[in-house]
Short mmCIF file of C-alpha atoms and ligand atoms in Angstrom, two decimals:
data_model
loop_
_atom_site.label_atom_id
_atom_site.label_comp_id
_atom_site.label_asym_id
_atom_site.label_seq_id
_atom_site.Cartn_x
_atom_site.Cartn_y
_atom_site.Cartn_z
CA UNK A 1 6.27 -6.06 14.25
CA UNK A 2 6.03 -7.46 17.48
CA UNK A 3 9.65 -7.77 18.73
CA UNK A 4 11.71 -9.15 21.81
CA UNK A 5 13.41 -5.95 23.02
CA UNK A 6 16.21 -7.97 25.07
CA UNK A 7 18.05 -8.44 21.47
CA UNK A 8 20.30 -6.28 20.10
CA UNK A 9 19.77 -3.88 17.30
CA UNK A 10 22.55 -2.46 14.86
CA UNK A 11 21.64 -0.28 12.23
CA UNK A 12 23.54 2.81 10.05
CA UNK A 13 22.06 5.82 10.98
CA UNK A 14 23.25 8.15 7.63
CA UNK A 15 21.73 7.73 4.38
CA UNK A 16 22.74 5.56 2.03
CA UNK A 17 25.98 6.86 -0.29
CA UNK A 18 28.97 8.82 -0.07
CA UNK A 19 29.57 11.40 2.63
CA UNK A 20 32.25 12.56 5.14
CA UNK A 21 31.40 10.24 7.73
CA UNK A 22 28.86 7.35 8.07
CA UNK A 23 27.23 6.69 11.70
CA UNK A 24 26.02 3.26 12.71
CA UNK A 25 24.32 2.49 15.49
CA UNK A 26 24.06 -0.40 18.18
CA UNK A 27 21.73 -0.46 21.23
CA UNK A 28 21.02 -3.46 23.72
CA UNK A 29 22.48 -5.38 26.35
CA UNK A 30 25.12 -6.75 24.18
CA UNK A 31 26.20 -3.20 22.94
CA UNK A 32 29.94 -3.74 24.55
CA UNK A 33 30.70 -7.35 23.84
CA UNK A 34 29.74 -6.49 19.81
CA UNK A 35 32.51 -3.46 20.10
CA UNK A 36 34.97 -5.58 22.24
CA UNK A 37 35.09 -7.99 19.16
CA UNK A 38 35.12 -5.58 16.67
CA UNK A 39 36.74 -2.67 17.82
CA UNK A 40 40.47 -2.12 19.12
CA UNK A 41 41.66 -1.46 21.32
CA UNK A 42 39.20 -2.99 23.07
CA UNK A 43 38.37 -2.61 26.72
CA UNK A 44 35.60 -4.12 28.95
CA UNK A 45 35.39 -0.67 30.97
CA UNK A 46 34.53 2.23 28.27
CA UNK A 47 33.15 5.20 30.13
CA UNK A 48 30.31 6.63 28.89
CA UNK A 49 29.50 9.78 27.32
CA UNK A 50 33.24 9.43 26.12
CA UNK A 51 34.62 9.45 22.39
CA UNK A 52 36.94 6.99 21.58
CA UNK A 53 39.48 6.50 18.54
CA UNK A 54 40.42 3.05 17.66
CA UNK A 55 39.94 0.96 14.71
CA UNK A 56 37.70 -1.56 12.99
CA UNK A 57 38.95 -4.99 12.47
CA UNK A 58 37.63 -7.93 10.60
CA UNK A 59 39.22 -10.39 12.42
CA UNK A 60 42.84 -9.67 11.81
CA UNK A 61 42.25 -7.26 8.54
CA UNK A 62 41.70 -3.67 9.29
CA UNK A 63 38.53 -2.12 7.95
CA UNK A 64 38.63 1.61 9.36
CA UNK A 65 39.75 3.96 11.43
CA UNK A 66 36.46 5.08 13.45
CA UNK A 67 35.45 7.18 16.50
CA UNK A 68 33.26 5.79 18.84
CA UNK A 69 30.79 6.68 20.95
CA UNK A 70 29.60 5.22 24.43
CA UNK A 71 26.31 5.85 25.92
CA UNK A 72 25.65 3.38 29.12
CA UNK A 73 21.83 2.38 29.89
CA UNK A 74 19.79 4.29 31.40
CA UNK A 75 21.13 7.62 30.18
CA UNK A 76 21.50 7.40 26.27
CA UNK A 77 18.69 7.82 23.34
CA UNK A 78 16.81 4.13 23.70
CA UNK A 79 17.79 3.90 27.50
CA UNK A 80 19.85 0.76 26.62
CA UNK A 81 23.68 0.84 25.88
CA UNK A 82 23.79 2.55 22.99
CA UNK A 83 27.21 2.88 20.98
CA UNK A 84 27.88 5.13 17.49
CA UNK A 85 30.41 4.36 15.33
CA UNK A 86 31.14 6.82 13.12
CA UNK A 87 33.34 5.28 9.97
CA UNK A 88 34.46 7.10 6.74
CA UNK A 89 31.54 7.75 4.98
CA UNK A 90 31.82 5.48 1.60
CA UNK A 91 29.21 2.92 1.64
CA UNK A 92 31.01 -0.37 1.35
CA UNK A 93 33.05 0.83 4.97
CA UNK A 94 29.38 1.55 6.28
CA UNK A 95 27.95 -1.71 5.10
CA UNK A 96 30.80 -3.73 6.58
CA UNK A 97 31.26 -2.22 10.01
CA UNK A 98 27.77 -3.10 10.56
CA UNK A 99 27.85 -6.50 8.68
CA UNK A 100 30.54 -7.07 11.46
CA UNK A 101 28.29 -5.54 13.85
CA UNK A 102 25.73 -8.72 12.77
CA UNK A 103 28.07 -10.95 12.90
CA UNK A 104 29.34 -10.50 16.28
CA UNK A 105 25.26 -10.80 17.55
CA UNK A 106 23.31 -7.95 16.79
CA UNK A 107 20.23 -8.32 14.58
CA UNK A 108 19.27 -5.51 11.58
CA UNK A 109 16.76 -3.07 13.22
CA UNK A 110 13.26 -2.63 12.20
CA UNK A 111 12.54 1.05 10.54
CA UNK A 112 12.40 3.58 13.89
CA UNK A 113 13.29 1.15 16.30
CA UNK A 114 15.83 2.71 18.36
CA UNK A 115 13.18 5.55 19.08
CA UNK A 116 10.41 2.81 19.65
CA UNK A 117 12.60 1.61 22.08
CA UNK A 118 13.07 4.88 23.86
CA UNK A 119 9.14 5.20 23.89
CA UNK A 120 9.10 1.59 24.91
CA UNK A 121 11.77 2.59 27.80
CA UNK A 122 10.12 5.67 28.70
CA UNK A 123 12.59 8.42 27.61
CA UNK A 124 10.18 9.66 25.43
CA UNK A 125 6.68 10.08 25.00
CA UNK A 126 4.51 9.54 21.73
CA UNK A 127 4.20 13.19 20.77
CA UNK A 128 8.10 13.42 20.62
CA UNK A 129 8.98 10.59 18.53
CA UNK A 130 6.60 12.17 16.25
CA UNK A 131 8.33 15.66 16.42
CA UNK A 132 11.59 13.34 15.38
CA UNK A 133 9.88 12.78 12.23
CA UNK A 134 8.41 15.86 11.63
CA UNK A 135 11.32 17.26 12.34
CA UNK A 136 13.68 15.25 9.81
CA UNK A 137 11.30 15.33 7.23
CA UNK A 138 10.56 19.06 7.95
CA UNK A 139 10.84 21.06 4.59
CA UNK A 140 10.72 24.17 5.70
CA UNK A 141 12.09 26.26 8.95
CA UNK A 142 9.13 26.95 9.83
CA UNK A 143 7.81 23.63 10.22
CA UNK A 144 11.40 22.74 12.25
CA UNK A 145 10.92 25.44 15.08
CA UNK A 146 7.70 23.76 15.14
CA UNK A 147 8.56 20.19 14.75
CA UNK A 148 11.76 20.92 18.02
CA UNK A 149 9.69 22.56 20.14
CA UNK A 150 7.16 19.39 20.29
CA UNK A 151 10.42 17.41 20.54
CA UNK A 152 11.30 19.64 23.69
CA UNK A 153 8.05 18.49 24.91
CA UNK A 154 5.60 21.77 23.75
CA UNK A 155 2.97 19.59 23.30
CA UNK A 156 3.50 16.44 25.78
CA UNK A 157 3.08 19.24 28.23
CA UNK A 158 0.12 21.00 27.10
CA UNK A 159 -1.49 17.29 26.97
CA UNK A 160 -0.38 16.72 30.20
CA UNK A 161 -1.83 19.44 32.05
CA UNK A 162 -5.14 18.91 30.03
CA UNK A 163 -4.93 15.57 31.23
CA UNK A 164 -4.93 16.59 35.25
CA UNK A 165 -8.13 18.70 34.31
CA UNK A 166 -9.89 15.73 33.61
CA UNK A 167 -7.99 13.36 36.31
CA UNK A 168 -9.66 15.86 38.57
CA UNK A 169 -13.27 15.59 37.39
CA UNK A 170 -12.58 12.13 37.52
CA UNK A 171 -11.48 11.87 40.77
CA UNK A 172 -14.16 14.37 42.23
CA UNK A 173 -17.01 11.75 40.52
CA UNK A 174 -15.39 8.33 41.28
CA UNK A 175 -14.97 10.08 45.03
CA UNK A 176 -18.80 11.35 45.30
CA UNK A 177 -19.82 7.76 43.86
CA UNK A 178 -17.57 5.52 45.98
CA UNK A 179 -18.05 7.25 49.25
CA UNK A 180 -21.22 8.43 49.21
CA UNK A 181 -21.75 9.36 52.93
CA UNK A 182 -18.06 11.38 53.30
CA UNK A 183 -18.31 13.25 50.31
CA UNK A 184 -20.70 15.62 48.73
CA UNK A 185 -22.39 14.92 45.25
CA UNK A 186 -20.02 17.73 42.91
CA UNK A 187 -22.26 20.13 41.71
CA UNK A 188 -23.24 19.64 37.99
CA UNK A 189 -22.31 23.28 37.49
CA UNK A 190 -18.82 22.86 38.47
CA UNK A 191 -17.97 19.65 36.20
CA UNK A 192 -19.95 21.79 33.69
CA UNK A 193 -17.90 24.54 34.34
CA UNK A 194 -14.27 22.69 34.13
CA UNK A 195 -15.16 20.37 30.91
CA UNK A 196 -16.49 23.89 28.72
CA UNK A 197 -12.97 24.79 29.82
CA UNK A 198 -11.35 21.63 28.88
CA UNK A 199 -13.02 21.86 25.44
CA UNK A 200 -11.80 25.38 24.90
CA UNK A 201 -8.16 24.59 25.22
CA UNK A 202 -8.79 21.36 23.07
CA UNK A 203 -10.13 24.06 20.79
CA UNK A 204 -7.00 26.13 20.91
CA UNK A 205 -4.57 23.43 20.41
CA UNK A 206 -6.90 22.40 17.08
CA UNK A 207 -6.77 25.83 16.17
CA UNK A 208 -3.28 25.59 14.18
CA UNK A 209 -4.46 21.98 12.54
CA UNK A 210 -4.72 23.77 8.99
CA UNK A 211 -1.39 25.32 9.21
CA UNK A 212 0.04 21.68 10.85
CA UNK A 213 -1.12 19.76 8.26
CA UNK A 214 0.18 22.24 5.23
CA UNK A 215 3.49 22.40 6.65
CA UNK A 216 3.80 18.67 6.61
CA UNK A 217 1.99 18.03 3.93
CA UNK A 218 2.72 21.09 1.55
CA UNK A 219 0.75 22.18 -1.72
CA UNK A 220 1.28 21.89 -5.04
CA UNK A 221 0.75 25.34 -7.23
CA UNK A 222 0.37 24.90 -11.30
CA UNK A 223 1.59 27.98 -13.12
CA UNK A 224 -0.71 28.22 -16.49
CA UNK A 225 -1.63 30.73 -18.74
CA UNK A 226 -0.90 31.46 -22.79
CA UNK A 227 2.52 31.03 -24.31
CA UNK A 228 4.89 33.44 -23.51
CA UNK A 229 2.38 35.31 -20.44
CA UNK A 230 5.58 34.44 -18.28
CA UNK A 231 4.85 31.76 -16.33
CA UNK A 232 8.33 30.11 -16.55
CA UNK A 233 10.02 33.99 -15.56
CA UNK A 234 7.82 33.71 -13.03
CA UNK A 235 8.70 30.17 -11.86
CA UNK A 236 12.28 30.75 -12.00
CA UNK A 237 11.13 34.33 -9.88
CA UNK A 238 9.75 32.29 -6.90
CA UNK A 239 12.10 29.75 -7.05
CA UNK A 240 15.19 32.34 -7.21
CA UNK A 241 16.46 30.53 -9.67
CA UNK A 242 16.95 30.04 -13.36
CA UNK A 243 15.48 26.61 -13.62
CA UNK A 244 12.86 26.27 -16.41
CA UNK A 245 13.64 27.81 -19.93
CA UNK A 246 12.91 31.30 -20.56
CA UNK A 247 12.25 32.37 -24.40
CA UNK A 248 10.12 34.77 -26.30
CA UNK A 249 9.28 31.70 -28.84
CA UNK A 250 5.59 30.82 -27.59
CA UNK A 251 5.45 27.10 -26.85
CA UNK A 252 8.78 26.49 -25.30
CA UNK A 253 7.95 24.61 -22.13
CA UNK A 254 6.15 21.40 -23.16
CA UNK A 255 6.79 18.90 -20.36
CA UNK A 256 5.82 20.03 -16.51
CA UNK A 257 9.06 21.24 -14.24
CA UNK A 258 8.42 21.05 -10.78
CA UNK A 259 10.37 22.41 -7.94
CA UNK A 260 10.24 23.05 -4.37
CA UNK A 261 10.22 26.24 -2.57
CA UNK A 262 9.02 27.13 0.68
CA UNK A 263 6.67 30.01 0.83
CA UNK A 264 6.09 31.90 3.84
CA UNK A 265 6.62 28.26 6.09
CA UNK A 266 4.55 26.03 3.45
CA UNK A 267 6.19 23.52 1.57
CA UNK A 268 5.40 24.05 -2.34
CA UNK A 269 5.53 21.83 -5.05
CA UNK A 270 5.59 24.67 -7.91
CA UNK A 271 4.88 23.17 -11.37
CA UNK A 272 5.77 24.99 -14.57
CA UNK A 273 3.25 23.73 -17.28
CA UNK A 274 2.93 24.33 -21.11
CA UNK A 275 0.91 27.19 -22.46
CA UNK A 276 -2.92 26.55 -23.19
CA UNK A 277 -3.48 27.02 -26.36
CA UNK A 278 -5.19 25.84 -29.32
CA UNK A 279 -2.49 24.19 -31.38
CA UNK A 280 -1.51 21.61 -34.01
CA UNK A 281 1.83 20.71 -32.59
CA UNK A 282 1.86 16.89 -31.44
CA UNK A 283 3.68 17.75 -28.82
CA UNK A 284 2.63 20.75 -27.48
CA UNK A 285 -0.83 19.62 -27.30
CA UNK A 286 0.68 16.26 -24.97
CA UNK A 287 1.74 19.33 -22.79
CA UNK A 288 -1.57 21.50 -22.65
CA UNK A 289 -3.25 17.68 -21.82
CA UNK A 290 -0.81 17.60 -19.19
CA UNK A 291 -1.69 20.71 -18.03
CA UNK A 292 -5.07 20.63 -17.69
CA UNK A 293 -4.40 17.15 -15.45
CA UNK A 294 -1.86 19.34 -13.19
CA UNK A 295 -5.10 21.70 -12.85
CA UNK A 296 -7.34 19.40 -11.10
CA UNK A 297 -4.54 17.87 -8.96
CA UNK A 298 -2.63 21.17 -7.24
CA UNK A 299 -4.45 22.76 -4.79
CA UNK A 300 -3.55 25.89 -6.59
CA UNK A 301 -3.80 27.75 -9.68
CA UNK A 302 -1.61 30.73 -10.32
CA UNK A 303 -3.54 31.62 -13.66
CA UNK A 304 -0.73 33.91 -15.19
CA UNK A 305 -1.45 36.54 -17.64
CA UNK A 306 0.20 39.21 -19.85
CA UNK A 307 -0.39 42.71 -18.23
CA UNK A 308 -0.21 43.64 -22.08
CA UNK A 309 -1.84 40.81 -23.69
CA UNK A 310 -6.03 42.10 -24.18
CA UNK A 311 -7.21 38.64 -24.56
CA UNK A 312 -6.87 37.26 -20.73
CA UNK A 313 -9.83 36.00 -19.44
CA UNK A 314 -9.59 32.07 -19.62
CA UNK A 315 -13.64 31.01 -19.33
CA UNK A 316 -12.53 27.77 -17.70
CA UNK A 317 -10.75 29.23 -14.83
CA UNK A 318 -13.67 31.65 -13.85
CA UNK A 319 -15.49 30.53 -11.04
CA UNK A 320 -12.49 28.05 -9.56
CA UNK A 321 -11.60 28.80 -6.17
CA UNK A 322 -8.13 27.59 -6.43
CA UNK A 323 -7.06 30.15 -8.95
CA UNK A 324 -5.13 33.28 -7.96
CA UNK A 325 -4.54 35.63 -11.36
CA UNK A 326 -1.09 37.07 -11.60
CA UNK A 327 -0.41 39.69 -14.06
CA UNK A 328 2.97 40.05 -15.58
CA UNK A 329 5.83 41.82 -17.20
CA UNK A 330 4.36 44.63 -14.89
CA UNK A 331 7.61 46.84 -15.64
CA UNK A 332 6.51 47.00 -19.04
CA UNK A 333 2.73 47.70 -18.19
CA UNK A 334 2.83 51.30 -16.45
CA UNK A 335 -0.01 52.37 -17.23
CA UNK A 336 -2.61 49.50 -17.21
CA UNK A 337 -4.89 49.33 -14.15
CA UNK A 338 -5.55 45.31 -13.12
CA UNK A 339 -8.86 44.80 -11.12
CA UNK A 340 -8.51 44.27 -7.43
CA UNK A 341 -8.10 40.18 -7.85
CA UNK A 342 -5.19 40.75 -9.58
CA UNK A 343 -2.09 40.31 -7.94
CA UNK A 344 0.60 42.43 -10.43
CA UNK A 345 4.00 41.03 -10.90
CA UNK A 346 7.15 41.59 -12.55
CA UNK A 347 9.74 38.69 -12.91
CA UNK A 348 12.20 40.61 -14.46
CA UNK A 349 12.50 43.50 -11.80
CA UNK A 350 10.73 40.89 -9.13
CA UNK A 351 8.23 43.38 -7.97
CA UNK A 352 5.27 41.77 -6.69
CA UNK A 353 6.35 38.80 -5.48
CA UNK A 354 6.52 38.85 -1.94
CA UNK A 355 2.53 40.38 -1.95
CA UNK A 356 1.90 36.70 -4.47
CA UNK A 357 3.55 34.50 -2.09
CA UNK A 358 1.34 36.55 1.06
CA UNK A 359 -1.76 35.58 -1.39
CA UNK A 360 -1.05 32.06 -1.47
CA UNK A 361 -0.57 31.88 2.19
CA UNK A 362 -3.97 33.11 2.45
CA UNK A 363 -5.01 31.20 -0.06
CA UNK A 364 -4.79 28.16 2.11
CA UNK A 365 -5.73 29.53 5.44
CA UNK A 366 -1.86 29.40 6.32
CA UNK A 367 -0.97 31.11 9.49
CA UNK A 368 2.06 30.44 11.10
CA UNK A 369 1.84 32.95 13.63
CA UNK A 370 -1.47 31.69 15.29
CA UNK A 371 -0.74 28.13 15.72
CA UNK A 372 0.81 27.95 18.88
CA UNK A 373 1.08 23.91 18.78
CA UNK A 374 1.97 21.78 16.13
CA UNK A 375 0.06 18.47 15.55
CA UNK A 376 -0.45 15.81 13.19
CA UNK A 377 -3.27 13.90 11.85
CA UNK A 378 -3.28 11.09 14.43
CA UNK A 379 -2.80 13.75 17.33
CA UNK A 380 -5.64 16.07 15.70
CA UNK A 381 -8.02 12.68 15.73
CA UNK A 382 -7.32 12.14 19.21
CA UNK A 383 -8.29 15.36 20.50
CA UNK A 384 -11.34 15.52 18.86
CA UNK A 385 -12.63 12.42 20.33
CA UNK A 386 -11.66 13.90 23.43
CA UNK A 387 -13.91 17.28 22.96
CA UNK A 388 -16.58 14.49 21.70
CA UNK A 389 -16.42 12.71 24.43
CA UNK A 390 -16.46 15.95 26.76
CA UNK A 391 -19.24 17.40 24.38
CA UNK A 392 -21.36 14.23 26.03
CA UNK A 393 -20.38 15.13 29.61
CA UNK A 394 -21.43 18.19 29.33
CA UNK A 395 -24.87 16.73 27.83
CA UNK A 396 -24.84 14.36 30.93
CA UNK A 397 -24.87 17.57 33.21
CA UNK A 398 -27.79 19.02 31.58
CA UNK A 399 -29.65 15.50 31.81
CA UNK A 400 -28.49 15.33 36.04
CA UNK A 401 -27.03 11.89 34.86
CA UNK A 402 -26.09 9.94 37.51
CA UNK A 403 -22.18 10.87 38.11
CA UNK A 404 -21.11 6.83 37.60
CA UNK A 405 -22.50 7.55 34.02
CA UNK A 406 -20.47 10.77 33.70
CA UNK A 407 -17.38 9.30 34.64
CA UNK A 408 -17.78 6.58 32.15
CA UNK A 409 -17.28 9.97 29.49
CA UNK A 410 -14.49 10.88 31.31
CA UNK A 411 -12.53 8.21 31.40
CA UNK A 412 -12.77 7.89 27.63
CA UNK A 413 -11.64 11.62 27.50
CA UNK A 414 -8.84 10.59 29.66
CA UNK A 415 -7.80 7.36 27.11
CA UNK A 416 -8.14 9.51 23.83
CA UNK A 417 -5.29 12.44 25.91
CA UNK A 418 -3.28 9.47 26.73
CA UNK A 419 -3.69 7.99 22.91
CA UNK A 420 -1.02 11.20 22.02
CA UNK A 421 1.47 11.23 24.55
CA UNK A 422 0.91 7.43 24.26
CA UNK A 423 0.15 6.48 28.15
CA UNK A 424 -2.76 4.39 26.43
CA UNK A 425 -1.79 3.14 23.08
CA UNK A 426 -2.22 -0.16 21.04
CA UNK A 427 0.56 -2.23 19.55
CA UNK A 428 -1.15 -1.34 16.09
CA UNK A 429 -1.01 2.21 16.73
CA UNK A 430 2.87 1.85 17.80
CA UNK A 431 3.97 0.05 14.70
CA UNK A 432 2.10 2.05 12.39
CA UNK A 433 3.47 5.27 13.89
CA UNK A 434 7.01 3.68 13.78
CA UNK A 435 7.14 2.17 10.67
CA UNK A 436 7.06 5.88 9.26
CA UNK A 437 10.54 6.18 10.12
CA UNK A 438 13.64 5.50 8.71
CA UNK A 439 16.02 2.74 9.62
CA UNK A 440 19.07 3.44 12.06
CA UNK A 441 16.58 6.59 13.90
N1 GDP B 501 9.94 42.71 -19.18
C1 GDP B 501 9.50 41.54 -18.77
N2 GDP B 501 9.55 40.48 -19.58
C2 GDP B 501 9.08 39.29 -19.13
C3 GDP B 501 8.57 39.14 -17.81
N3 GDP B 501 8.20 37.86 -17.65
C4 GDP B 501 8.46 37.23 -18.81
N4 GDP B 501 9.01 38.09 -19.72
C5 GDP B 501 9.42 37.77 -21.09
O1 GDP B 501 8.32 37.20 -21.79
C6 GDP B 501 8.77 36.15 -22.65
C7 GDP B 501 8.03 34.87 -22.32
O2 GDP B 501 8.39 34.48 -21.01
P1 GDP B 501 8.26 32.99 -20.50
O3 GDP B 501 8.51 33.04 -19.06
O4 GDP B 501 9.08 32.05 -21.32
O5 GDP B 501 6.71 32.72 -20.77
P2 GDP B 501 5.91 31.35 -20.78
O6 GDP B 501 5.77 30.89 -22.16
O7 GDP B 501 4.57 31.71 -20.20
O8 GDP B 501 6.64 30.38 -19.92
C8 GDP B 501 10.28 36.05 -22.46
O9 GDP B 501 10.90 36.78 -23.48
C9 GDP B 501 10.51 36.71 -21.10
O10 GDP B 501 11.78 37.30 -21.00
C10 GDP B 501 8.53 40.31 -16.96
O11 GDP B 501 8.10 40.30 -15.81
N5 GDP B 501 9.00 41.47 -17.49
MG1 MG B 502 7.31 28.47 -20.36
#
């Protein structure tokens, strides 16, 4: 996706169907002759950062009454002239405002290319168009404080000043080695010192990968058990809602229902299953199959049991790691002690619950407390070829390496920091991180 960035791009911004409005976007040089041909009345001075009402015209045939937006280059999103139209939001006005928008010279943008053009023109770096992703696609609110403070720059920064650390050492080696008369050899200790240091804040930015990566990624959670232990009470319990069919017929739920819920900042994929059981029924027995494939695919097991029921113990799930036991219909089980592994709910009077959901977030080594910056896979990658690369510095000190060797270390520490903020990234890299995103953003 290699693409001439002096053309201009025209794109709707809103997803595809009905809504209140509809936004489309235009960015480039030829921003203002596309609205001086399309929109009235037209002018050839807009001001920016100024809202304008006016109309869209097909040549002489009226198309919609829009308000439009100006943003003049440098100062808008893509640091280009940038102009938003917003029409009424029914998808044939949408379509033809920015078939119009074609006509009159802009081309279709590529998926993310307004915000590969404001990396491109420096407005921001790498790490934020990412948090633009995260953030739209964020699921939960957790995962959206997260996802705006790294669009705020949380993380650019944090890179940044890790970044100077090493520009330092650098410059401190490529000194002692070019001018070897004016400047003393640094001491081995000291560049020892300053990369263990280095590492240690990689190592705290890494700390909050696990908790990253589940609140982009999410889990998925299959509720099994026997017919009528409660799993679809409980479903509909964590979901707050009544969603799967509740009965005292055993057998009712045959096909899976899946929902999602956040859970203490994760994003989960909660999947109602049928009861395992032996049976004859054709159809139930297509469900406990089912089932059993849901098993090995969710990262979770909420092995659900009647508080009530004696015969509980299910020999297969013994032994898996995944599987948290829930005991229910607590309200009607007073009396009977569960062992310590047993978290004890009640769907009906939703006692239990929040202590279930805490589980889970254990479970998965969730903590959204403790990871202070968000990061993604490629971001993660980078850093740890950055400790590796430090890890050999270090190694280099022990071994009094000549410092020209060391700096060769360095400077690969200082590519893989510039590979996230995106100082020092390929064309590859770009249009793979890019093509993630949605057209018109
Ligand atoms: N009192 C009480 N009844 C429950 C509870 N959970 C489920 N039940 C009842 O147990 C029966 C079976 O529940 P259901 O959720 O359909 O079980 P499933 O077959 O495992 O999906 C229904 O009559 C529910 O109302 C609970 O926590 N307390
Ligand atoms: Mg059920």
């Amino acid at each position: 996706m290699v693409r001439d960035f002096s053309d201009t791009i025209a794109a709707i911004a809103t997803p595809m169907g009905t809504g209140g409005i509809g936004v489309i976007r235009i960015s480039g040089e030829k921003t203002l002759s596309i609205i001086n041909r399309i929109f009235k009345p037209g002018k050839r001075d807009f001001e920016p950062n100024r809202a304008y009402y006016g109309r869209i015209y097909d040549d002489n045939n009226l198309v919609d009454e829009v308000i439009m937006l100006y943003f003049k280059a440098p100062n808008s999103f893509t640091g280009e002239d940038v102009v938003e139209i917003q029409c009424h939001g029914g998808m044939n006005i949408v379509k033809k405002t920015l078939e119009l928008c074609l006509k009159a010279g802009a081309r279709p943008a590529d998926n993310g290319e307004f915000s590969k053009r404001a990396f491109i023109n420096g407005k921001i770096d790498l790490s934020r168009a990412e948090a633009i992703l995260d953030l739209i696609h964020a699921r939960t609110d957790c995962f959206s404080r997260a996802s705006v403070l790294n669009l705020s720059g949380k993380l650019a920064q944090k890179i940044r000043e890790l970044r100077m650390e090493v520009l330092n050492l650098l410059s401190l080696i490529t000194a002692a080695v070019d001018f070897p008369e004016d400047v003393d050899e640094p001491e081995y200790s000291l560049i020892n010192e300053r990369s263990i240091f280095i590492i240690s804040e990689i190592g705290r930015v890494l700390t909050g990968s696990i908790s990253s990566n589940l609140m982009r990624e999410g889990i998925k959670a299959a509720i099994v058990g026997r017919p009528n232990a409660g799993k679809s009470s409980l479903f509909n319990a964590l979901l707050d809602a009544d969603r799967a069919i509740v009965t005292e017929i055993p057998g009712t739920t045959r096909d899976l229902i899946q929902e999602s819920v956040d859970i203490e900042g994760i994003p989960v994929t909660l999947i109602d299953t049928a009861g395992l059981r032996e049976c004859d029924d054709y159809i139930e027995n297509i469900g406990i199959n089912l089932t059993k494939n849901t098993m090995e695919n969710s990262d979770i097991i909420l092995y659900v049991f009647d508080l009530l029921d004696a015969e509980k113990t299910e020999d297969f799930l013994i032994n898996n790691k995944k599987v948290i036991k829930v005991g229910t219909k607590a309200d009607l089980a007073k009396n009977i002690s569960a062992d310590d592994e047993v978290i004890v709910v009640s769907s009906v009077k939703k006692t239990g619950l929040e202590k279930l959901k805490n589980h889970i977030k254990n479970k998965v080594n969730f903590s959204n407390g403790s990871s202070e910056f968000c990061t993604n896979l490629r971001q993660q990658e980078c850093l740890k070829d950055c400790r590796a690369h430090l890890e050999k510095v270090l190694e280099g000190c022990e071994q009094r390496m000549p410092p020209d060797l060391i700096s060769i270390d360095l400077k690969s520490a200082l590519v893989s920091l510039g590979e996230i903020t995106g100082e020092v990234v390929s064309e590859e890299v770009l249009d793979n991180i890019f093509s993630n995103f949605c057209i018109g953003k």
